[in-house]
PDB file of C-alpha atoms and ligand atoms in Angstrom:
ATOM      1  CA  MET A   1       8.193  10.326 -31.534  1.00 65.00           C
ATOM      2  CA  LYS A   2       9.342  11.249 -28.023  1.00 71.00           C
ATOM      3  CA  ALA A   3      10.493   8.312 -25.895  1.00 74.00           C
ATOM      4  CA  LYS A   4       8.174   7.718 -22.930  1.00 70.00           C
ATOM      5  CA  PRO A   5       9.867   8.518 -19.595  1.00 67.00           C
ATOM      6  CA  VAL A   6      10.589   5.478 -17.431  1.00 66.00           C
ATOM      7  CA  ILE A   7       8.413   5.742 -14.334  1.00 66.00           C
ATOM      8  CA  THR A   8       9.771   3.756 -11.412  1.00 87.00           C
ATOM      9  CA  LYS A   9       7.388   2.798  -8.660  1.00 96.00           C
ATOM     10  CA  PRO A  10       7.893   4.733  -5.433  1.00 98.00           C
ATOM     11  CA  ILE A  11       9.127   3.197  -2.188  1.00 98.00           C
ATOM     12  CA  VAL A  12       6.113   2.654   0.082  1.00 98.00           C
ATOM     13  CA  LEU A  13       6.481   2.949   3.866  1.00 98.00           C
ATOM     14  CA  ILE A  14       3.654   1.346   5.865  1.00 99.00           C
ATOM     15  CA  THR A  15       3.225   1.663   9.641  1.00 98.00           C
ATOM     16  CA  GLY A  16       1.360  -1.074  11.496  1.00 98.00           C
ATOM     17  CA  ALA A  17       2.291  -3.672   8.872  1.00 98.00           C
ATOM     18  CA  THR A  18       2.056  -6.772  11.090  1.00 98.00           C
ATOM     19  CA  SER A  19      -1.724  -7.144  10.926  1.00 98.00           C
ATOM     20  CA  GLY A  20      -4.981  -6.180   9.265  1.00 98.00           C
ATOM     21  CA  ILE A  21      -5.056  -3.292   6.812  1.00 99.00           C
ATOM     22  CA  GLY A  22      -1.308  -2.626   7.048  1.00 99.00           C
ATOM     23  CA  ARG A  23      -0.407  -6.251   6.349  1.00 98.00           C
ATOM     24  CA  ALA A  24      -2.906  -6.528   3.477  1.00 99.00           C
ATOM     25  CA  SER A  25      -1.532  -3.299   1.996  1.00 99.00           C
ATOM     26  CA  ALA A  26       2.025  -4.627   2.229  1.00 98.00           C
ATOM     27  CA  ILE A  27       0.956  -7.762   0.357  1.00 98.00           C
ATOM     28  CA  ARG A  28      -0.932  -5.757  -2.280  1.00 98.00           C
ATOM     29  CA  PHE A  29       1.958  -3.366  -2.939  1.00 98.00           C
ATOM     30  CA  ALA A  30       4.441  -6.262  -3.026  1.00 98.00           C
ATOM     31  CA  LYS A  31       2.276  -8.038  -5.617  1.00 98.00           C
ATOM     32  CA  GLU A  32       2.276  -4.853  -7.698  1.00 98.00           C
ATOM     33  CA  GLY A  33       6.090  -4.691  -7.598  1.00 97.00           C
ATOM     34  CA  TYR A  34       6.637  -1.814  -5.172  1.00 98.00           C
ATOM     35  CA  ARG A  35       9.609  -1.785  -2.780  1.00 98.00           C
ATOM     36  CA  LEU A  36       8.457  -1.678   0.812  1.00 98.00           C
ATOM     37  CA  ILE A  37       9.541  -0.341   4.174  1.00 98.00           C
ATOM     38  CA  LEU A  38       7.483  -2.054   6.841  1.00 98.00           C
ATOM     39  CA  THR A  39       7.240  -1.107  10.512  1.00 98.00           C
ATOM     40  CA  ALA A  40       5.273  -2.165  13.608  1.00 98.00           C
ATOM     41  CA  ARG A  41       6.150  -3.230  17.156  1.00 98.00           C
ATOM     42  CA  ARG A  42       6.095  -7.058  16.755  1.00 98.00           C
ATOM     43  CA  ALA A  43       9.623  -7.604  15.482  1.00 98.00           C
ATOM     44  CA  VAL A  44       9.401 -11.324  14.696  1.00 98.00           C
ATOM     45  CA  THR A  45       6.080 -11.071  12.838  1.00 98.00           C
ATOM     46  CA  LEU A  46       7.429  -8.122  10.882  1.00 98.00           C
ATOM     47  CA  LYS A  47      10.619  -9.901   9.858  1.00 98.00           C
ATOM     48  CA  LYS A  48       8.654 -12.980   8.780  1.00 98.00           C
ATOM     49  CA  LEU A  49       6.331 -10.841   6.663  1.00 98.00           C
ATOM     50  CA  GLY A  50       9.271  -9.095   5.008  1.00 98.00           C
ATOM     51  CA  SER A  51      10.956 -12.417   4.125  1.00 98.00           C
ATOM     52  CA  TYR A  52       7.666 -13.881   2.867  1.00 98.00           C
ATOM     53  CA  LEU A  53       7.033 -10.897   0.581  1.00 98.00           C
ATOM     54  CA  GLU A  54      10.593 -10.954  -0.773  1.00 98.00           C
ATOM     55  CA  ASN A  55      10.382 -14.677  -1.551  1.00 98.00           C
ATOM     56  CA  GLN A  56       6.831 -14.707  -2.842  1.00 98.00           C
ATOM     57  CA  TYR A  57       6.826 -11.512  -4.925  1.00 97.00           C
ATOM     58  CA  LYS A  58      10.541 -11.004  -5.628  1.00 96.00           C
ATOM     59  CA  THR A  59      10.402  -7.473  -4.295  1.00 96.00           C
ATOM     60  CA  SER A  60      12.666  -5.774  -1.726  1.00 97.00           C
ATOM     61  CA  CYS A  61      11.485  -5.173   1.827  1.00 98.00           C
ATOM     62  CA  TYR A  62      13.207  -3.287   4.607  1.00 98.00           C
ATOM     63  CA  THR A  63      11.694  -4.037   7.999  1.00 98.00           C
ATOM     64  CA  TYR A  64      12.270  -2.010  11.136  1.00 98.00           C
ATOM     65  CA  PRO A  65      10.449  -2.640  14.431  1.00 98.00           C
ATOM     66  CA  LEU A  66       9.252   0.599  15.955  1.00 97.00           C
ATOM     67  CA  ASP A  67       6.579   2.045  18.184  1.00 98.00           C
ATOM     68  CA  VAL A  68       5.076   5.128  16.544  1.00 98.00           C
ATOM     69  CA  ARG A  69       4.511   6.638  19.998  1.00 98.00           C
ATOM     70  CA  LYS A  70       8.270   6.907  20.489  1.00 98.00           C
ATOM     71  CA  LEU A  71       9.838   9.812  18.657  1.00 98.00           C
ATOM     72  CA  THR A  72      13.304   8.519  19.574  1.00 97.00           C
ATOM     73  CA  ASP A  73      12.534   5.170  17.842  1.00 96.00           C
ATOM     74  CA  ILE A  74      11.384   6.978  14.714  1.00 98.00           C
ATOM     75  CA  ARG A  75      14.466   9.220  14.732  1.00 98.00           C
ATOM     76  CA  ALA A  76      16.742   6.155  15.074  1.00 98.00           C
ATOM     77  CA  PHE A  77      14.851   4.466  12.226  1.00 98.00           C
ATOM     78  CA  MET A  78      15.305   7.467   9.929  1.00 98.00           C
ATOM     79  CA  GLU A  79      18.954   7.981  10.895  1.00 98.00           C
ATOM     80  CA  THR A  80      19.881   4.351  10.207  1.00 98.00           C
ATOM     81  CA  LEU A  81      17.852   3.972   7.016  1.00 98.00           C
ATOM     82  CA  PRO A  82      20.247   2.623   4.331  1.00 98.00           C
ATOM     83  CA  ALA A  83      20.866   5.057   1.460  1.00 98.00           C
ATOM     84  CA  GLU A  84      18.958   2.945  -1.065  1.00 98.00           C
ATOM     85  CA  TRP A  85      15.815   3.378   1.041  1.00 98.00           C
ATOM     86  CA  HIS A  86      16.053   7.156   1.536  1.00 98.00           C
ATOM     87  CA  GLN A  87      13.652   8.152  -1.212  1.00 98.00           C
ATOM     88  CA  ILE A  88      10.366   7.305   0.474  1.00 98.00           C
ATOM     89  CA  GLY A  89       7.642   8.101  -2.057  1.00 98.00           C
ATOM     90  CA  VAL A  90       4.536   6.972  -0.167  1.00 98.00           C
ATOM     91  CA  LEU A  91       3.858   7.018   3.564  1.00 99.00           C
ATOM     92  CA  VAL A  92       0.840   5.026   4.736  1.00 99.00           C
ATOM     93  CA  ASN A  93       0.063   6.186   8.281  1.00 99.00           C
ATOM     94  CA  ASN A  94      -1.907   3.109   9.266  1.00 98.00           C
ATOM     95  CA  ALA A  95      -0.747   2.126  12.793  1.00 99.00           C
ATOM     96  CA  GLY A  96      -3.615   2.704  15.168  1.00 98.00           C
ATOM     97  CA  LEU A  97      -6.084   1.199  17.556  1.00 98.00           C
ATOM     98  CA  ALA A  98      -9.146   1.543  19.701  1.00 98.00           C
ATOM     99  CA  ALA A  99      -8.670   0.573  23.357  1.00 98.00           C
ATOM    100  CA  GLY A 100     -11.859  -0.074  25.315  1.00 98.00           C
ATOM    101  CA  LEU A 101     -15.473   0.897  24.687  1.00 98.00           C
ATOM    102  CA  ASP A 102     -16.603   2.914  27.694  1.00 98.00           C
ATOM    103  CA  PRO A 103     -18.528   6.050  28.513  1.00 98.00           C
ATOM    104  CA  VAL A 104     -16.176   8.957  29.215  1.00 98.00           C
ATOM    105  CA  GLN A 105     -17.076   8.990  32.910  1.00 98.00           C
ATOM    106  CA  GLU A 106     -15.833   5.399  33.234  1.00 98.00           C
ATOM    107  CA  GLY A 107     -13.011   5.359  30.668  1.00 98.00           C
ATOM    108  CA  SER A 108      -9.463   4.249  31.425  1.00 98.00           C
ATOM    109  CA  THR A 109      -6.993   7.109  31.187  1.00 98.00           C
ATOM    110  CA  ASP A 110      -4.320   4.597  30.106  1.00 98.00           C
ATOM    111  CA  ASP A 111      -6.537   3.605  27.160  1.00 98.00           C
ATOM    112  CA  TRP A 112      -6.976   7.277  26.262  1.00 98.00           C
ATOM    113  CA  ASP A 113      -3.225   7.900  26.376  1.00 98.00           C
ATOM    114  CA  GLN A 114      -2.560   4.887  24.168  1.00 98.00           C
ATOM    115  CA  MET A 115      -5.116   5.931  21.539  1.00 99.00           C
ATOM    116  CA  ILE A 116      -4.117   9.590  21.511  1.00 99.00           C
ATOM    117  CA  ASP A 117      -0.384   8.817  21.470  1.00 99.00           C
ATOM    118  CA  THR A 118      -0.690   6.222  18.690  1.00 99.00           C
ATOM    119  CA  ASN A 119      -3.450   7.509  16.437  1.00 99.00           C
ATOM    120  CA  ILE A 120      -2.652  11.216  16.610  1.00 99.00           C
ATOM    121  CA  LYS A 121       0.878  11.778  17.848  1.00 98.00           C
ATOM    122  CA  GLY A 122       2.333   8.677  16.148  1.00 98.00           C
ATOM    123  CA  MET A 123       0.900   9.749  12.812  1.00 98.00           C
ATOM    124  CA  LEU A 124       2.269  13.265  13.337  1.00 98.00           C
ATOM    125  CA  TYR A 125       5.743  12.069  14.351  1.00 98.00           C
ATOM    126  CA  MET A 126       6.023   9.819  11.292  1.00 98.00           C
ATOM    127  CA  THR A 127       4.866  12.616   9.013  1.00 98.00           C
ATOM    128  CA  ARG A 128       7.192  15.159  10.614  1.00 98.00           C
ATOM    129  CA  LEU A 129      10.230  12.986   9.933  1.00 98.00           C
ATOM    130  CA  VAL A 130       9.280  11.660   6.490  1.00 98.00           C
ATOM    131  CA  ALA A 131       7.764  14.780   4.868  1.00 98.00           C
ATOM    132  CA  PRO A 132      11.007  16.857   4.664  1.00 98.00           C
ATOM    133  CA  GLY A 133      12.565  14.314   2.262  1.00 98.00           C
ATOM    134  CA  MET A 134       9.436  14.458   0.119  1.00 98.00           C
ATOM    135  CA  ILE A 135       9.624  18.264   0.146  1.00 98.00           C
ATOM    136  CA  GLU A 136      13.265  18.144  -0.996  1.00 98.00           C
ATOM    137  CA  ARG A 137      12.325  15.840  -3.873  1.00 98.00           C
ATOM    138  CA  ARG A 138       9.120  17.811  -4.612  1.00 98.00           C
ATOM    139  CA  LYS A 139       7.285  14.494  -4.732  1.00 98.00           C
ATOM    140  CA  GLY A 140       5.416  12.244  -2.375  1.00 98.00           C
ATOM    141  CA  HIS A 141       2.087  10.923  -1.197  1.00 98.00           C
ATOM    142  CA  ILE A 142       0.855  10.551   2.375  1.00 99.00           C
ATOM    143  CA  ILE A 143      -2.158   8.327   3.041  1.00 98.00           C
ATOM    144  CA  ASN A 144      -3.696   8.578   6.498  1.00 99.00           C
ATOM    145  CA  ILE A 145      -6.023   5.827   7.672  1.00 99.00           C
ATOM    146  CA  GLY A 146      -9.029   7.542   9.203  1.00 98.00           C
ATOM    147  CA  SER A 147     -12.373   5.909   9.948  1.00 98.00           C
ATOM    148  CA  ILE A 148     -16.127   6.329   9.906  1.00 98.00           C
ATOM    149  CA  ALA A 149     -15.298   7.211  13.535  1.00 98.00           C
ATOM    150  CA  GLY A 150     -13.647  10.363  12.184  1.00 98.00           C
ATOM    151  CA  LYS A 151     -16.881  11.437  10.548  1.00 98.00           C
ATOM    152  CA  GLU A 152     -19.393  10.403  13.210  1.00 98.00           C
ATOM    153  CA  VAL A 153     -19.323   9.841  16.965  1.00 98.00           C
ATOM    154  CA  TYR A 154     -20.903   6.798  18.613  1.00 98.00           C
ATOM    155  CA  PRO A 155     -21.719   6.110  22.275  1.00 98.00           C
ATOM    156  CA  LYS A 156     -18.785   4.854  24.384  1.00 98.00           C
ATOM    157  CA  GLY A 157     -16.380   5.636  21.552  1.00 98.00           C
ATOM    158  CA  ALA A 158     -15.757   9.319  22.279  1.00 98.00           C
ATOM    159  CA  VAL A 159     -11.983   9.170  22.642  1.00 98.00           C
ATOM    160  CA  TYR A 160     -11.342   6.816  19.711  1.00 99.00           C
ATOM    161  CA  CYS A 161     -13.719   8.941  17.599  1.00 99.00           C
ATOM    162  CA  ALA A 162     -11.892  12.090  18.726  1.00 99.00           C
ATOM    163  CA  THR A 163      -8.571  10.624  17.578  1.00 99.00           C
ATOM    164  CA  LYS A 164     -10.030   9.804  14.170  1.00 99.00           C
ATOM    165  CA  HIS A 165     -11.640  13.269  13.931  1.00 99.00           C
ATOM    166  CA  ALA A 166      -8.112  14.549  14.593  1.00 99.00           C
ATOM    167  CA  VAL A 167      -6.811  12.384  11.734  1.00 99.00           C
ATOM    168  CA  GLU A 168      -9.453  14.021   9.517  1.00 98.00           C
ATOM    169  CA  ALA A 169      -8.368  17.546  10.551  1.00 98.00           C
ATOM    170  CA  LEU A 170      -4.660  16.741  10.314  1.00 98.00           C
ATOM    171  CA  THR A 171      -5.122  15.238   6.846  1.00 98.00           C
ATOM    172  CA  LYS A 172      -6.715  18.493   5.662  1.00 98.00           C
ATOM    173  CA  GLY A 173      -4.020  20.576   7.379  1.00 98.00           C
ATOM    174  CA  MET A 174      -1.170  18.475   5.971  1.00 98.00           C
ATOM    175  CA  ARG A 175      -2.664  18.801   2.497  1.00 98.00           C
ATOM    176  CA  GLN A 176      -2.728  22.591   2.810  1.00 98.00           C
ATOM    177  CA  ASP A 177       0.846  22.748   4.120  1.00 98.00           C
ATOM    178  CA  LEU A 178       2.297  20.289   1.614  1.00 98.00           C
ATOM    179  CA  VAL A 179       0.476  21.231  -1.607  1.00 98.00           C
ATOM    180  CA  PRO A 180       3.060  23.936  -2.497  1.00 98.00           C
ATOM    181  CA  TYR A 181       5.671  21.165  -2.721  1.00 98.00           C
ATOM    182  CA  GLY A 182       3.711  18.859  -5.006  1.00 98.00           C
ATOM    183  CA  ILE A 183       2.941  16.373  -2.248  1.00 98.00           C
ATOM    184  CA  LYS A 184      -0.428  14.637  -2.240  1.00 98.00           C
ATOM    185  CA  VAL A 185      -2.254  13.896   1.014  1.00 99.00           C
ATOM    186  CA  SER A 186      -5.199  11.497   1.124  1.00 98.00           C
ATOM    187  CA  SER A 187      -7.273   9.685   3.676  1.00 98.00           C
ATOM    188  CA  VAL A 188      -9.021   6.332   3.577  1.00 99.00           C
ATOM    189  CA  CYS A 189     -11.830   6.004   6.095  1.00 99.00           C
ATOM    190  CA  PRO A 190     -13.310   2.533   6.539  1.00 99.00           C
ATOM    191  CA  GLY A 191     -16.359   1.297   8.404  1.00 98.00           C
ATOM    192  CA  ALA A 192     -16.175  -2.132  10.052  1.00 98.00           C
ATOM    193  CA  VAL A 193     -13.192  -4.169   8.854  1.00 98.00           C
ATOM    194  CA  GLU A 194     -12.573  -7.652  10.249  1.00 98.00           C
ATOM    195  CA  THR A 195      -8.977  -7.506  11.510  1.00 98.00           C
ATOM    196  CA  GLU A 196      -7.370  -7.726  14.955  1.00 98.00           C
ATOM    197  CA  PHE A 197      -8.992  -4.344  15.661  1.00 98.00           C
ATOM    198  CA  SER A 198     -11.814  -5.619  17.907  1.00 98.00           C
ATOM    199  CA  LEU A 199      -9.607  -8.192  19.620  1.00 98.00           C
ATOM    200  CA  VAL A 200      -7.259  -5.338  20.523  1.00 98.00           C
ATOM    201  CA  ARG A 201     -10.141  -3.059  21.539  1.00 98.00           C
ATOM    202  CA  PHE A 202     -11.512  -5.741  23.883  1.00 98.00           C
ATOM    203  CA  LYS A 203      -8.055  -6.743  25.126  1.00 98.00           C
ATOM    204  CA  GLY A 204      -8.041 -10.305  23.854  1.00 98.00           C
ATOM    205  CA  ASP A 205     -11.702 -11.159  24.583  1.00 98.00           C
ATOM    206  CA  GLU A 206     -12.384 -13.223  21.434  1.00 98.00           C
ATOM    207  CA  GLU A 207     -16.070 -13.777  22.113  1.00 98.00           C
ATOM    208  CA  ARG A 208     -16.748 -10.060  22.443  1.00 98.00           C
ATOM    209  CA  ALA A 209     -14.596  -9.278  19.408  1.00 98.00           C
ATOM    210  CA  ASP A 210     -16.386 -11.861  17.228  1.00 97.00           C
ATOM    211  CA  LYS A 211     -19.790 -10.376  18.114  1.00 98.00           C
ATOM    212  CA  VAL A 212     -18.829  -7.117  16.403  1.00 98.00           C
ATOM    213  CA  TYR A 213     -18.970  -8.911  13.054  1.00 97.00           C
ATOM    214  CA  ASP A 214     -22.000 -11.117  13.778  1.00 98.00           C
ATOM    215  CA  GLY A 215     -24.806 -11.298  11.199  1.00 98.00           C
ATOM    216  CA  PHE A 216     -23.297  -9.253   8.377  1.00 98.00           C
ATOM    217  CA  THR A 217     -20.344  -9.309   6.016  1.00 98.00           C
ATOM    218  CA  PRO A 218     -17.739  -6.804   7.197  1.00 98.00           C
ATOM    219  CA  LEU A 219     -15.019  -5.384   4.981  1.00 98.00           C
ATOM    220  CA  GLN A 220     -11.864  -7.438   4.709  1.00 98.00           C
ATOM    221  CA  ALA A 221      -8.458  -5.799   5.064  1.00 98.00           C
ATOM    222  CA  GLU A 222      -7.844  -6.545   1.358  1.00 98.00           C
ATOM    223  CA  ASP A 223     -10.836  -4.352   0.398  1.00 98.00           C
ATOM    224  CA  VAL A 224      -9.185  -1.381   2.084  1.00 99.00           C
ATOM    225  CA  ALA A 225      -5.737  -2.262   0.736  1.00 99.00           C
ATOM    226  CA  SER A 226      -7.081  -2.223  -2.821  1.00 98.00           C
ATOM    227  CA  VAL A 227      -8.436   1.312  -2.278  1.00 98.00           C
ATOM    228  CA  ILE A 228      -5.075   2.449  -0.893  1.00 99.00           C
ATOM    229  CA  HIS A 229      -3.303   0.948  -3.904  1.00 98.00           C
ATOM    230  CA  TYR A 230      -5.812   2.566  -6.271  1.00 98.00           C
ATOM    231  CA  ILE A 231      -5.203   6.005  -4.737  1.00 98.00           C
ATOM    232  CA  VAL A 232      -1.418   5.606  -4.929  1.00 98.00           C
ATOM    233  CA  SER A 233      -1.459   4.394  -8.529  1.00 98.00           C
ATOM    234  CA  ARG A 234      -3.436   7.331 -10.019  1.00 98.00           C
ATOM    235  CA  PRO A 235      -1.605   9.576 -12.513  1.00 97.00           C
ATOM    236  CA  ALA A 236       0.599  12.343 -11.079  1.00 97.00           C
ATOM    237  CA  HIS A 237      -2.023  15.068 -11.671  1.00 98.00           C
ATOM    238  CA  VAL A 238      -4.802  13.227  -9.774  1.00 98.00           C
ATOM    239  CA  ASN A 239      -5.271  13.153  -6.011  1.00 98.00           C
ATOM    240  CA  ILE A 240      -8.147  11.236  -4.469  1.00 98.00           C
ATOM    241  CA  GLN A 241      -8.413  13.216  -1.279  1.00 98.00           C
ATOM    242  CA  ASP A 242     -10.736  11.093   0.819  1.00 98.00           C
ATOM    243  CA  VAL A 243     -12.510   7.757   0.527  1.00 98.00           C
ATOM    244  CA  LEU A 244     -15.216   6.532   2.892  1.00 98.00           C
ATOM    245  CA  ILE A 245     -15.526   2.768   2.405  1.00 98.00           C
ATOM    246  CA  MET A 246     -18.220   0.833   4.239  1.00 98.00           C
ATOM    247  CA  PRO A 247     -19.551  -2.714   4.248  1.00 98.00           C
ATOM    248  CA  ALA A 248     -22.715  -2.845   2.109  1.00 98.00           C
ATOM    249  CA  ALA A 249     -24.659  -3.725   5.265  1.00 98.00           C
ATOM    250  CA  GLN A 250     -23.449  -0.667   7.194  1.00 98.00           C
ATOM    251  CA  ALA A 251     -25.254   2.659   6.709  1.00 98.00           C
ATOM    252  CA  SER A 252     -23.554   4.677   9.464  1.00 98.00           C
ATOM    253  CA  ALA A 253     -21.302   4.161  12.474  1.00 98.00           C
ATOM    254  CA  THR A 254     -24.210   2.653  14.397  1.00 98.00           C
ATOM    255  CA  ILE A 255     -26.615   1.321  11.749  1.00 98.00           C
ATOM    256  CA  ILE A 256     -25.714  -2.184  10.620  1.00 98.00           C
ATOM    257  CA  ASN A 257     -28.198  -4.517   8.939  1.00 98.00           C
ATOM    258  CA  ARG A 258     -27.568  -7.765  10.832  1.00 98.00           C
ATOM    259  CA  GLN A 259     -29.455 -10.888   9.688  1.00 97.00           C
TER     260      GLN A 259
HETATM  261  P1  NDP B   1      -5.072  -4.335  13.521  1.00 96.99           P
HETATM  262  O1  NDP B   1      -5.133  -4.375  15.005  1.00 96.99           O
HETATM  263  O2  NDP B   1      -5.279  -5.591  12.772  1.00 96.99           O
HETATM  264  O3  NDP B   1      -3.686  -3.684  13.066  1.00 96.99           O
HETATM  265  C1  NDP B   1      -3.140  -2.576  13.724  1.00 96.99           C
HETATM  266  C2  NDP B   1      -1.675  -2.447  13.373  1.00 96.99           C
HETATM  267  O4  NDP B   1      -1.144  -1.290  14.033  1.00 96.99           O
HETATM  268  C3  NDP B   1      -0.863  -3.637  13.816  1.00 96.99           C
HETATM  269  O5  NDP B   1       0.036  -3.984  12.795  1.00 96.99           O
HETATM  270  C4  NDP B   1      -0.103  -3.136  15.036  1.00 96.99           C
HETATM  271  O6  NDP B   1       1.149  -3.796  15.070  1.00 96.99           O
HETATM  272  C5  NDP B   1       0.061  -1.655  14.694  1.00 96.99           C
HETATM  273  N1  NDP B   1       0.248  -0.806  15.871  1.00 96.99           N
HETATM  274  C6  NDP B   1      -0.587  -0.605  16.905  1.00 96.99           C
HETATM  275  N2  NDP B   1      -0.030   0.211  17.809  1.00 96.99           N
HETATM  276  C7  NDP B   1       1.194   0.559  17.323  1.00 96.99           C
HETATM  277  C8  NDP B   1       2.245   1.368  17.785  1.00 96.99           C
HETATM  278  N3  NDP B   1       2.185   2.022  18.957  1.00 96.99           N
HETATM  279  N4  NDP B   1       3.361   1.499  17.026  1.00 96.99           N
HETATM  280  C9  NDP B   1       3.458   0.850  15.848  1.00 96.99           C
HETATM  281  N5  NDP B   1       2.495   0.064  15.344  1.00 96.99           N
HETATM  282  C10 NDP B   1       1.380  -0.086  16.080  1.00 96.99           C
HETATM  283  O7  NDP B   1      -6.157  -3.245  13.096  1.00 96.99           O
HETATM  284  P2  NDP B   1      -6.561  -2.623  11.671  1.00 96.99           P
HETATM  285  O8  NDP B   1      -5.771  -3.164  10.576  1.00 96.99           O
HETATM  286  O9  NDP B   1      -8.028  -2.716  11.596  1.00 96.99           O
HETATM  287  O10 NDP B   1      -6.187  -1.105  11.945  1.00 96.99           O
HETATM  288  C11 NDP B   1      -5.380  -0.332  11.077  1.00 96.99           C
HETATM  289  C12 NDP B   1      -5.882   1.091  11.074  1.00 96.99           C
HETATM  290  O11 NDP B   1      -7.198   1.099  10.537  1.00 96.99           O
HETATM  291  C13 NDP B   1      -5.981   1.750  12.444  1.00 96.99           C
HETATM  292  O12 NDP B   1      -5.542   3.074  12.336  1.00 96.99           O
HETATM  293  C14 NDP B   1      -7.464   1.693  12.756  1.00 96.99           C
HETATM  294  O13 NDP B   1      -7.864   2.724  13.614  1.00 96.99           O
HETATM  295  C15 NDP B   1      -8.046   1.885  11.365  1.00 96.99           C
HETATM  296  N6  NDP B   1      -9.420   1.448  11.156  1.00 96.99           N
HETATM  297  C16 NDP B   1      -9.805   0.157  11.429  1.00 96.99           C
HETATM  298  C17 NDP B   1     -11.121  -0.217  11.221  1.00 96.99           C
HETATM  299  C18 NDP B   1     -11.622  -1.579  11.562  1.00 96.99           C
HETATM  300  O14 NDP B   1     -12.853  -1.747  11.680  1.00 96.99           O
HETATM  301  N7  NDP B   1     -10.784  -2.581  11.671  1.00 96.99           N
HETATM  302  C19 NDP B   1     -12.095   0.727  10.650  1.00 96.99           C
HETATM  303  C20 NDP B   1     -11.589   2.038  10.417  1.00 96.99           C
HETATM  304  C21 NDP B   1     -10.295   2.360  10.643  1.00 96.99           C
HETATM  305  P3  NDP B   1       1.996  -4.152  16.378  1.00 96.99           P
HETATM  306  O15 NDP B   1       1.032  -4.643  17.407  1.00 96.99           O
HETATM  307  O16 NDP B   1       2.944  -5.197  15.869  1.00 96.99           O
HETATM  308  O17 NDP B   1       2.679  -2.885  16.735  1.00 96.99           O
HETATM  309  C1  8X3 B   2     -13.096   1.451  13.293  1.00 96.99           C
HETATM  310  C2  8X3 B   2     -14.537   1.461  12.979  1.00 96.99           C
HETATM  311  O1  8X3 B   2     -16.851   1.948  13.861  1.00 96.99           O
HETATM  312  O2  8X3 B   2     -15.409   0.518  15.217  1.00 96.99           O
HETATM  313  O3  8X3 B   2     -12.524   2.705  13.115  1.00 96.99           O
HETATM  314  O4  8X3 B   2     -15.024   2.858  15.099  1.00 96.99           O
HETATM  315  S1  8X3 B   2     -15.476   1.725  14.357  1.00 96.99           S
END
């Protein structure tokens, strides 16, 4: 009988690992024995998470504080990556945000820049610098975190929705460009998830943020993390291209059954 090949788990790189879906994904992958590269802007939080995961789950974590809007930061990160971390197998493009909830005619152009630069350009920069290594190895998986906001548009959310529609288009485009090299590209598109998302959107206004999740059970970051892990852990010949995951009480971007 032929000996079964030893399959080692790929190195998983997660952007936006300090909170919410990124943090929950880091924990899930650590529990499952993957080695992790974790990035986000909050250096202290990131370092603490890395140490916690190494102690708790006996896995290896490499943490590097970076802002995905800054191509120079990402270049420095890639150039200084220690050799044992070069073979990135999975890239989870998770870093992202909504800033403000305003009609276009009243929107803040700074908010628009931040959303466009993070959600679209940041995801592109990361992919541009990580994908060539995957191409060389003829192996890799890129998971982009989209949203219900990439499938529908809701009032006062035009710019955030536009960035997530861009994630949807870029995911399809990346898949077309990378399929000749055996690289899988997937997206995970959640409805309402209770994270720091609304606190960030409303710039620290806790009362307003809490109201978003009033009267129904939203998704938890762990629900999304388990879908991301499921997608990554399918056999080599399977690619789950896109998952729309919603709270049971949410029928569309704007229809939520609140009690
Ligand atoms: P959180 O605010 O809890 O987490 C966002 C993460 O992104 C943080 O770790 C933050 O870390 C990081 N981040 C933000 N800006 C940057 C930047 N410029 N460079 C690097 N990292 C950055 O929100 P979620 O976990 O909910 O959001 C994760 C993703 O999920 C986003 O793309 C969001 O659009 C998407 N999403 C969220 C939904 C929700 O309802 N919560 C629903 C659908 C999609 P730091 O501040 O340390 O940089
Ligand atoms: C986050 C979900 O509906 O607030 O992407 O845009 S929503």
